[in-house]
Amino acid sequence: MWGSEEPVSDNPLDAVRGPEAIFATLEDMQVVQLPSTGAILFASSRAHVNDLEESILTAAVAAQLGLRDLNRVRKSIVPSVENRPEPGRDRVLYTEAYFLAVSHMAEAGRHFLPGTDSPATLGVYAASIALHRLRASLFSIHLLYQLGLVYEGDTVARQMLEQIAWSHEAAAATTNEDLESIQSQRAISGLKRLIPYVGRLNGLLSKSAHAGIHQHRQHTSVHERGRLVHTRGLSGYRTHCASTILLLADAAVAVLESTQREHMTAFKAIDPENGYAYLPGSDFRVRSQQLLDELFALEHQPDEA
């Protein structure tokens, strides 16, 4: 679960040409902007391998200009890597927050070992199925945030929160009728009893899901020619986006550990010695707050005179 599965294919090439390769690229994408023809994306983790960004840009420019001498293009047209700006510190911190969330969920998934010694009830099994999709949900939120689509990302984030709440309530179900009667939006109330911050998070995300004029004003601007323009970008929103992703990841882990407690080999978000209560001071929450504090300081530092 959440990254702990075995590869579907035995062919090692599938790892670099299938959907997983696309996901890996989009999770931390580096963009090579091409003159007038769009962009090429690749994973930032590969950016410094044999000057990959410079090589991609060189080949693309040479193809566009019909030139065969790549060395000439590299030296005379393509700016060197050293002359291109580094990603802003706020982007670095936001990306670090996302991968901290991914790692947190993956570690919990590795501790989830369902077996025959303690067969799952119908509700517990249903909860595990719903929880299984949350890694894809987190990726989708992050992708929208990276594209600067905060409004849309928040809407998917609220859906993920409701699925976490549904899973939490579903674990107690004993019949199909019980499962079918659960309303994910109303299940938030029960989840708040396990994780107190869920109420505030749900209220914040609901502002996007049920947007009014204030939210539309935040995400649109008027072009100088009088046309409405959709505002894209994370400027001023990275703390919000990072906080949303981190809180959702911890809620997912807490509900996994709570509903699947008979199948967990370790606990990170709840305390089995204290009635399986939520741990607001866990190592994950401490590291999360450190990242958020630094992000907040960056986004609210005074402008230089």
PDB file of N, CA, C and O in Angstrom, residues 230-291:
ATOM      1  N   HIS A 230      -7.498  33.900 -15.770  1.00  0.00           N
ATOM      2  CA  HIS A 230      -7.364  32.988 -14.635  1.00  0.00           C
ATOM      3  C   HIS A 230      -5.952  33.090 -14.081  1.00  0.00           C
ATOM      4  O   HIS A 230      -4.969  32.959 -14.813  1.00  0.00           O
ATOM      5  N   THR A 231      -5.856  33.330 -12.790  1.00  0.00           N
ATOM      6  CA  THR A 231      -4.550  33.494 -12.152  1.00  0.00           C
ATOM      7  C   THR A 231      -3.962  32.127 -11.834  1.00  0.00           C
ATOM      8  O   THR A 231      -4.583  31.315 -11.155  1.00  0.00           O
ATOM      9  N   ARG A 232      -2.762  31.881 -12.330  1.00  0.00           N
ATOM     10  CA  ARG A 232      -2.069  30.635 -12.034  1.00  0.00           C
ATOM     11  C   ARG A 232      -0.736  30.957 -11.372  1.00  0.00           C
ATOM     12  O   ARG A 232      -0.053  31.885 -11.767  1.00  0.00           O
ATOM     13  N   GLY A 233      -0.386  30.164 -10.395  1.00  0.00           N
ATOM     14  CA  GLY A 233       0.883  30.372  -9.703  1.00  0.00           C
ATOM     15  C   GLY A 233       0.729  30.110  -8.219  1.00  0.00           C
ATOM     16  O   GLY A 233      -0.371  30.181  -7.667  1.00  0.00           O
ATOM     17  N   LEU A 234       1.841  29.787  -7.573  1.00  0.00           N
ATOM     18  CA  LEU A 234       1.808  29.477  -6.147  1.00  0.00           C
ATOM     19  C   LEU A 234       2.325  30.620  -5.297  1.00  0.00           C
ATOM     20  O   LEU A 234       2.470  30.463  -4.085  1.00  0.00           O
ATOM     21  N   SER A 235       2.607  31.758  -5.899  1.00  0.00           N
ATOM     22  CA  SER A 235       3.115  32.883  -5.135  1.00  0.00           C
ATOM     23  C   SER A 235       2.129  33.246  -4.017  1.00  0.00           C
ATOM     24  O   SER A 235       0.973  33.563  -4.259  1.00  0.00           O
ATOM     25  N   GLY A 236       2.599  33.165  -2.787  1.00  0.00           N
ATOM     26  CA  GLY A 236       1.763  33.462  -1.647  1.00  0.00           C
ATOM     27  C   GLY A 236       0.915  32.304  -1.163  1.00  0.00           C
ATOM     28  O   GLY A 236       0.223  32.421  -0.146  1.00  0.00           O
ATOM     29  N   TYR A 237       0.949  31.173  -1.881  1.00  0.00           N
ATOM     30  CA  TYR A 237       0.100  30.030  -1.523  1.00  0.00           C
ATOM     31  C   TYR A 237       0.884  28.788  -1.136  1.00  0.00           C
ATOM     32  O   TYR A 237       0.288  27.767  -0.806  1.00  0.00           O
ATOM     33  N   ARG A 238       2.193  28.827  -1.191  1.00  0.00           N
ATOM     34  CA  ARG A 238       2.958  27.590  -0.964  1.00  0.00           C
ATOM     35  C   ARG A 238       2.782  27.063   0.462  1.00  0.00           C
ATOM     36  O   ARG A 238       2.734  25.850   0.674  1.00  0.00           O
ATOM     37  N   THR A 239       2.683  27.954   1.448  1.00  0.00           N
ATOM     38  CA  THR A 239       2.470  27.488   2.819  1.00  0.00           C
ATOM     39  C   THR A 239       1.135  26.769   2.918  1.00  0.00           C
ATOM     40  O   THR A 239       1.025  25.699   3.530  1.00  0.00           O
ATOM     41  N   HIS A 240       0.119  27.345   2.329  1.00  0.00           N
ATOM     42  CA  HIS A 240      -1.206  26.711   2.334  1.00  0.00           C
ATOM     43  C   HIS A 240      -1.153  25.350   1.660  1.00  0.00           C
ATOM     44  O   HIS A 240      -1.682  24.357   2.191  1.00  0.00           O
ATOM     45  N   CYS A 241      -0.533  25.265   0.501  1.00  0.00           N
ATOM     46  CA  CYS A 241      -0.482  24.009  -0.253  1.00  0.00           C
ATOM     47  C   CYS A 241       0.320  22.950   0.492  1.00  0.00           C
ATOM     48  O   CYS A 241      -0.098  21.788   0.588  1.00  0.00           O
ATOM     49  N   ALA A 242       1.464  23.341   1.023  1.00  0.00           N
ATOM     50  CA  ALA A 242       2.290  22.390   1.770  1.00  0.00           C
ATOM     51  C   ALA A 242       1.565  21.905   3.017  1.00  0.00           C
ATOM     52  O   ALA A 242       1.571  20.706   3.340  1.00  0.00           O
ATOM     53  N   SER A 243       0.920  22.824   3.732  1.00  0.00           N
ATOM     54  CA  SER A 243       0.186  22.454   4.941  1.00  0.00           C
ATOM     55  C   SER A 243      -0.937  21.478   4.624  1.00  0.00           C
ATOM     56  O   SER A 243      -1.134  20.479   5.334  1.00  0.00           O
ATOM     57  N   THR A 244      -1.669  21.742   3.546  1.00  0.00           N
ATOM     58  CA  THR A 244      -2.771  20.857   3.154  1.00  0.00           C
ATOM     59  C   THR A 244      -2.267  19.446   2.880  1.00  0.00           C
ATOM     60  O   THR A 244      -2.834  18.456   3.371  1.00  0.00           O
ATOM     61  N   ILE A 245      -1.198  19.335   2.123  1.00  0.00           N
ATOM     62  CA  ILE A 245      -0.657  18.023   1.764  1.00  0.00           C
ATOM     63  C   ILE A 245      -0.140  17.285   2.997  1.00  0.00           C
ATOM     64  O   ILE A 245      -0.390  16.084   3.178  1.00  0.00           O
ATOM     65  N   LEU A 246       0.556  17.979   3.868  1.00  0.00           N
ATOM     66  CA  LEU A 246       1.110  17.342   5.064  1.00  0.00           C
ATOM     67  C   LEU A 246       0.000  16.874   6.011  1.00  0.00           C
ATOM     68  O   LEU A 246       0.072  15.769   6.567  1.00  0.00           O
ATOM     69  N   LEU A 247      -1.016  17.690   6.203  1.00  0.00           N
ATOM     70  CA  LEU A 247      -2.110  17.322   7.109  1.00  0.00           C
ATOM     71  C   LEU A 247      -2.929  16.162   6.542  1.00  0.00           C
ATOM     72  O   LEU A 247      -3.356  15.268   7.288  1.00  0.00           O
ATOM     73  N   LEU A 248      -3.151  16.160   5.240  1.00  0.00           N
ATOM     74  CA  LEU A 248      -3.876  15.052   4.628  1.00  0.00           C
ATOM     75  C   LEU A 248      -3.100  13.742   4.755  1.00  0.00           C
ATOM     76  O   LEU A 248      -3.682  12.692   5.050  1.00  0.00           O
ATOM     77  N   ALA A 249      -1.795  13.805   4.545  1.00  0.00           N
ATOM     78  CA  ALA A 249      -0.976  12.592   4.650  1.00  0.00           C
ATOM     79  C   ALA A 249      -1.021  12.024   6.057  1.00  0.00           C
ATOM     80  O   ALA A 249      -1.147  10.801   6.251  1.00  0.00           O
ATOM     81  N   ASP A 250      -0.920  12.895   7.060  1.00  0.00           N
ATOM     82  CA  ASP A 250      -0.932  12.403   8.435  1.00  0.00           C
ATOM     83  C   ASP A 250      -2.307  11.862   8.815  1.00  0.00           C
ATOM     84  O   ASP A 250      -2.412  10.864   9.533  1.00  0.00           O
ATOM     85  N   ALA A 251      -3.362  12.495   8.312  1.00  0.00           N
ATOM     86  CA  ALA A 251      -4.709  11.980   8.574  1.00  0.00           C
ATOM     87  C   ALA A 251      -4.886  10.603   7.932  1.00  0.00           C
ATOM     88  O   ALA A 251      -5.476   9.703   8.531  1.00  0.00           O
ATOM     89  N   ALA A 252      -4.365  10.437   6.726  1.00  0.00           N
ATOM     90  CA  ALA A 252      -4.457   9.140   6.054  1.00  0.00           C
ATOM     91  C   ALA A 252      -3.731   8.057   6.849  1.00  0.00           C
ATOM     92  O   ALA A 252      -4.241   6.943   7.022  1.00  0.00           O
ATOM     93  N   VAL A 253      -2.535   8.388   7.326  1.00  0.00           N
ATOM     94  CA  VAL A 253      -1.760   7.419   8.106  1.00  0.00           C
ATOM     95  C   VAL A 253      -2.472   7.093   9.417  1.00  0.00           C
ATOM     96  O   VAL A 253      -2.551   5.925   9.823  1.00  0.00           O
ATOM     97  N   ALA A 254      -3.006   8.110  10.087  1.00  0.00           N
ATOM     98  CA  ALA A 254      -3.701   7.882  11.359  1.00  0.00           C
ATOM     99  C   ALA A 254      -4.908   6.963  11.171  1.00  0.00           C
ATOM    100  O   ALA A 254      -5.153   6.061  11.988  1.00  0.00           O
ATOM    101  N   VAL A 255      -5.653   7.165  10.085  1.00  0.00           N
ATOM    102  CA  VAL A 255      -6.832   6.326   9.848  1.00  0.00           C
ATOM    103  C   VAL A 255      -6.426   4.922   9.410  1.00  0.00           C
ATOM    104  O   VAL A 255      -7.065   3.935   9.791  1.00  0.00           O
ATOM    105  N   LEU A 256      -5.366   4.806   8.624  1.00  0.00           N
ATOM    106  CA  LEU A 256      -4.854   3.474   8.288  1.00  0.00           C
ATOM    107  C   LEU A 256      -4.492   2.716   9.564  1.00  0.00           C
ATOM    108  O   LEU A 256      -4.901   1.563   9.757  1.00  0.00           O
ATOM    109  N   GLU A 257      -3.737   3.346  10.443  1.00  0.00           N
ATOM    110  CA  GLU A 257      -3.287   2.688  11.669  1.00  0.00           C
ATOM    111  C   GLU A 257      -4.458   2.389  12.604  1.00  0.00           C
ATOM    112  O   GLU A 257      -4.464   1.359  13.290  1.00  0.00           O
ATOM    113  N   SER A 258      -5.450   3.280  12.631  1.00  0.00           N
ATOM    114  CA  SER A 258      -6.596   3.084  13.521  1.00  0.00           C
ATOM    115  C   SER A 258      -7.512   1.978  13.032  1.00  0.00           C
ATOM    116  O   SER A 258      -7.910   1.100  13.803  1.00  0.00           O
ATOM    117  N   THR A 259      -7.841   2.012  11.727  1.00  0.00           N
ATOM    118  CA  THR A 259      -8.796   1.031  11.209  1.00  0.00           C
ATOM    119  C   THR A 259      -8.165  -0.334  10.941  1.00  0.00           C
ATOM    120  O   THR A 259      -8.853  -1.348  10.969  1.00  0.00           O
ATOM    121  N   GLN A 260      -6.859  -0.360  10.712  1.00  0.00           N
ATOM    122  CA  GLN A 260      -6.164  -1.614  10.396  1.00  0.00           C
ATOM    123  C   GLN A 260      -5.217  -2.006  11.524  1.00  0.00           C
ATOM    124  O   GLN A 260      -4.203  -2.676  11.286  1.00  0.00           O
ATOM    125  N   ARG A 261      -5.528  -1.615  12.724  1.00  0.00           N
ATOM    126  CA  ARG A 261      -4.594  -1.799  13.853  1.00  0.00           C
ATOM    127  C   ARG A 261      -4.170  -3.249  14.069  1.00  0.00           C
ATOM    128  O   ARG A 261      -3.045  -3.516  14.520  1.00  0.00           O
ATOM    129  N   GLU A 262      -5.051  -4.189  13.740  1.00  0.00           N
ATOM    130  CA  GLU A 262      -4.718  -5.603  13.916  1.00  0.00           C
ATOM    131  C   GLU A 262      -3.701  -6.084  12.894  1.00  0.00           C
ATOM    132  O   GLU A 262      -3.140  -7.179  13.032  1.00  0.00           O
ATOM    133  N   HIS A 263      -3.459  -5.267  11.868  1.00  0.00           N
ATOM    134  CA  HIS A 263      -2.555  -5.670  10.788  1.00  0.00           C
ATOM    135  C   HIS A 263      -1.339  -4.748  10.670  1.00  0.00           C
ATOM    136  O   HIS A 263      -0.619  -4.822   9.680  1.00  0.00           O
ATOM    137  N   MET A 264      -1.124  -3.908  11.678  1.00  0.00           N
ATOM    138  CA  MET A 264       0.005  -2.977  11.653  1.00  0.00           C
ATOM    139  C   MET A 264       1.135  -3.515  12.519  1.00  0.00           C
ATOM    140  O   MET A 264       0.907  -4.003  13.633  1.00  0.00           O
ATOM    141  N   THR A 265       2.364  -3.387  12.042  1.00  0.00           N
ATOM    142  CA  THR A 265       3.530  -3.827  12.816  1.00  0.00           C
ATOM    143  C   THR A 265       4.184  -2.673  13.571  1.00  0.00           C
ATOM    144  O   THR A 265       5.060  -2.902  14.407  1.00  0.00           O
ATOM    145  N   ALA A 266       3.784  -1.439  13.273  1.00  0.00           N
ATOM    146  CA  ALA A 266       4.302  -0.258  13.968  1.00  0.00           C
ATOM    147  C   ALA A 266       3.313   0.883  13.766  1.00  0.00           C
ATOM    148  O   ALA A 266       2.511   0.870  12.828  1.00  0.00           O
ATOM    149  N   PHE A 267       3.397   1.874  14.665  1.00  0.00           N
ATOM    150  CA  PHE A 267       2.478   3.008  14.621  1.00  0.00           C
ATOM    151  C   PHE A 267       3.274   4.310  14.663  1.00  0.00           C
ATOM    152  O   PHE A 267       4.194   4.450  15.461  1.00  0.00           O
ATOM    153  N   LYS A 268       2.889   5.259  13.798  1.00  0.00           N
ATOM    154  CA  LYS A 268       3.592   6.542  13.713  1.00  0.00           C
ATOM    155  C   LYS A 268       2.695   7.733  14.006  1.00  0.00           C
ATOM    156  O   LYS A 268       3.187   8.786  14.414  1.00  0.00           O
ATOM    157  N   ALA A 269       1.391   7.598  13.784  1.00  0.00           N
ATOM    158  CA  ALA A 269       0.481   8.736  13.928  1.00  0.00           C
ATOM    159  C   ALA A 269      -0.495   8.583  15.078  1.00  0.00           C
ATOM    160  O   ALA A 269      -1.126   9.564  15.479  1.00  0.00           O
ATOM    161  N   ILE A 270      -0.643   7.381  15.603  1.00  0.00           N
ATOM    162  CA  ILE A 270      -1.502   7.169  16.769  1.00  0.00           C
ATOM    163  C   ILE A 270      -0.729   6.392  17.823  1.00  0.00           C
ATOM    164  O   ILE A 270       0.296   5.773  17.526  1.00  0.00           O
ATOM    165  N   ASP A 271      -1.219   6.430  19.058  1.00  0.00           N
ATOM    166  CA  ASP A 271      -0.516   5.829  20.187  1.00  0.00           C
ATOM    167  C   ASP A 271      -1.275   4.611  20.710  1.00  0.00           C
ATOM    168  O   ASP A 271      -2.308   4.762  21.371  1.00  0.00           O
ATOM    169  N   PRO A 272      -0.805   3.396  20.446  1.00  0.00           N
ATOM    170  CA  PRO A 272      -1.509   2.205  20.918  1.00  0.00           C
ATOM    171  C   PRO A 272      -1.488   2.062  22.440  1.00  0.00           C
ATOM    172  O   PRO A 272      -2.299   1.333  22.998  1.00  0.00           O
ATOM    173  N   GLU A 273      -0.562   2.781  23.090  1.00  0.00           N
ATOM    174  CA  GLU A 273      -0.486   2.730  24.550  1.00  0.00           C
ATOM    175  C   GLU A 273      -1.451   3.709  25.212  1.00  0.00           C
ATOM    176  O   GLU A 273      -1.582   3.721  26.436  1.00  0.00           O
ATOM    177  N   ASN A 274      -2.111   4.519  24.412  1.00  0.00           N
ATOM    178  CA  ASN A 274      -3.036   5.527  24.942  1.00  0.00           C
ATOM    179  C   ASN A 274      -4.374   5.449  24.204  1.00  0.00           C
ATOM    180  O   ASN A 274      -4.891   6.444  23.708  1.00  0.00           O
ATOM    181  N   GLY A 275      -4.891   4.234  24.110  1.00  0.00           N
ATOM    182  CA  GLY A 275      -6.189   4.047  23.491  1.00  0.00           C
ATOM    183  C   GLY A 275      -6.223   4.366  22.013  1.00  0.00           C
ATOM    184  O   GLY A 275      -7.261   4.766  21.486  1.00  0.00           O
ATOM    185  N   TYR A 276      -5.097   4.248  21.338  1.00  0.00           N
ATOM    186  CA  TYR A 276      -4.964   4.548  19.902  1.00  0.00           C
ATOM    187  C   TYR A 276      -5.342   5.995  19.592  1.00  0.00           C
ATOM    188  O   TYR A 276      -5.958   6.290  18.565  1.00  0.00           O
ATOM    189  N   ALA A 277      -4.947   6.884  20.499  1.00  0.00           N
ATOM    190  CA  ALA A 277      -5.221   8.306  20.304  1.00  0.00           C
ATOM    191  C   ALA A 277      -4.243   8.901  19.301  1.00  0.00           C
ATOM    192  O   ALA A 277      -3.110   8.424  19.137  1.00  0.00           O
ATOM    193  N   TYR A 278      -4.681   9.963  18.650  1.00  0.00           N
ATOM    194  CA  TYR A 278      -3.842  10.644  17.670  1.00  0.00           C
ATOM    195  C   TYR A 278      -2.641  11.298  18.353  1.00  0.00           C
ATOM    196  O   TYR A 278      -2.738  11.801  19.479  1.00  0.00           O
ATOM    197  N   LEU A 279      -1.495  11.308  17.653  1.00  0.00           N
ATOM    198  CA  LEU A 279      -0.257  11.876  18.197  1.00  0.00           C
ATOM    199  C   LEU A 279       0.048  13.223  17.521  1.00  0.00           C
ATOM    200  O   LEU A 279       0.664  13.256  16.448  1.00  0.00           O
ATOM    201  N   PRO A 280      -0.357  14.330  18.126  1.00  0.00           N
ATOM    202  CA  PRO A 280      -0.078  15.639  17.501  1.00  0.00           C
ATOM    203  C   PRO A 280       1.392  16.029  17.561  1.00  0.00           C
ATOM    204  O   PRO A 280       1.830  16.923  16.829  1.00  0.00           O
ATOM    205  N   GLY A 281       2.175  15.364  18.419  1.00  0.00           N
ATOM    206  CA  GLY A 281       3.589  15.699  18.555  1.00  0.00           C
ATOM    207  C   GLY A 281       4.515  14.665  17.955  1.00  0.00           C
ATOM    208  O   GLY A 281       5.682  14.543  18.379  1.00  0.00           O
ATOM    209  N   SER A 282       4.047  13.929  16.954  1.00  0.00           N
ATOM    210  CA  SER A 282       4.876  12.893  16.335  1.00  0.00           C
ATOM    211  C   SER A 282       6.065  13.522  15.619  1.00  0.00           C
ATOM    212  O   SER A 282       6.095  14.721  15.330  1.00  0.00           O
ATOM    213  N   ASP A 283       7.044  12.685  15.296  1.00  0.00           N
ATOM    214  CA  ASP A 283       8.223  13.173  14.562  1.00  0.00           C
ATOM    215  C   ASP A 283       7.813  13.807  13.234  1.00  0.00           C
ATOM    216  O   ASP A 283       8.385  14.817  12.820  1.00  0.00           O
ATOM    217  N   PHE A 284       6.835  13.196  12.584  1.00  0.00           N
ATOM    218  CA  PHE A 284       6.371  13.747  11.303  1.00  0.00           C
ATOM    219  C   PHE A 284       5.779  15.138  11.482  1.00  0.00           C
ATOM    220  O   PHE A 284       6.073  16.052  10.695  1.00  0.00           O
ATOM    221  N   ARG A 285       4.953  15.318  12.504  1.00  0.00           N
ATOM    222  CA  ARG A 285       4.331  16.628  12.713  1.00  0.00           C
ATOM    223  C   ARG A 285       5.370  17.683  13.097  1.00  0.00           C
ATOM    224  O   ARG A 285       5.274  18.852  12.683  1.00  0.00           O
ATOM    225  N   VAL A 286       6.382  17.281  13.845  1.00  0.00           N
ATOM    226  CA  VAL A 286       7.439  18.228  14.229  1.00  0.00           C
ATOM    227  C   VAL A 286       8.207  18.687  12.992  1.00  0.00           C
ATOM    228  O   VAL A 286       8.435  19.888  12.793  1.00  0.00           O
ATOM    229  N   ARG A 287       8.609  17.745  12.143  1.00  0.00           N
ATOM    230  CA  ARG A 287       9.337  18.113  10.924  1.00  0.00           C
ATOM    231  C   ARG A 287       8.447  18.921   9.984  1.00  0.00           C
ATOM    232  O   ARG A 287       8.907  19.883   9.343  1.00  0.00           O
ATOM    233  N   SER A 288       7.176  18.555   9.899  1.00  0.00           N
ATOM    234  CA  SER A 288       6.237  19.307   9.071  1.00  0.00           C
ATOM    235  C   SER A 288       6.160  20.760   9.506  1.00  0.00           C
ATOM    236  O   SER A 288       6.197  21.682   8.682  1.00  0.00           O
ATOM    237  N   GLN A 289       6.067  20.969  10.813  1.00  0.00           N
ATOM    238  CA  GLN A 289       5.939  22.342  11.318  1.00  0.00           C
ATOM    239  C   GLN A 289       7.197  23.151  11.052  1.00  0.00           C
ATOM    240  O   GLN A 289       7.123  24.353  10.771  1.00  0.00           O
ATOM    241  N   GLN A 290       8.353  22.504  11.108  1.00  0.00           N
ATOM    242  CA  GLN A 290       9.593  23.213  10.795  1.00  0.00           C
ATOM    243  C   GLN A 290       9.585  23.714   9.349  1.00  0.00           C
ATOM    244  O   GLN A 290       9.949  24.868   9.076  1.00  0.00           O
ATOM    245  N   LEU A 291       9.158  22.868   8.420  1.00  0.00           N
ATOM    246  CA  LEU A 291       9.078  23.271   7.014  1.00  0.00           C
ATOM    247  C   LEU A 291       8.066  24.387   6.822  1.00  0.00           C
ATOM    248  O   LEU A 291       8.325  25.365   6.100  1.00  0.00           O
TER     249      LEU A 291
END
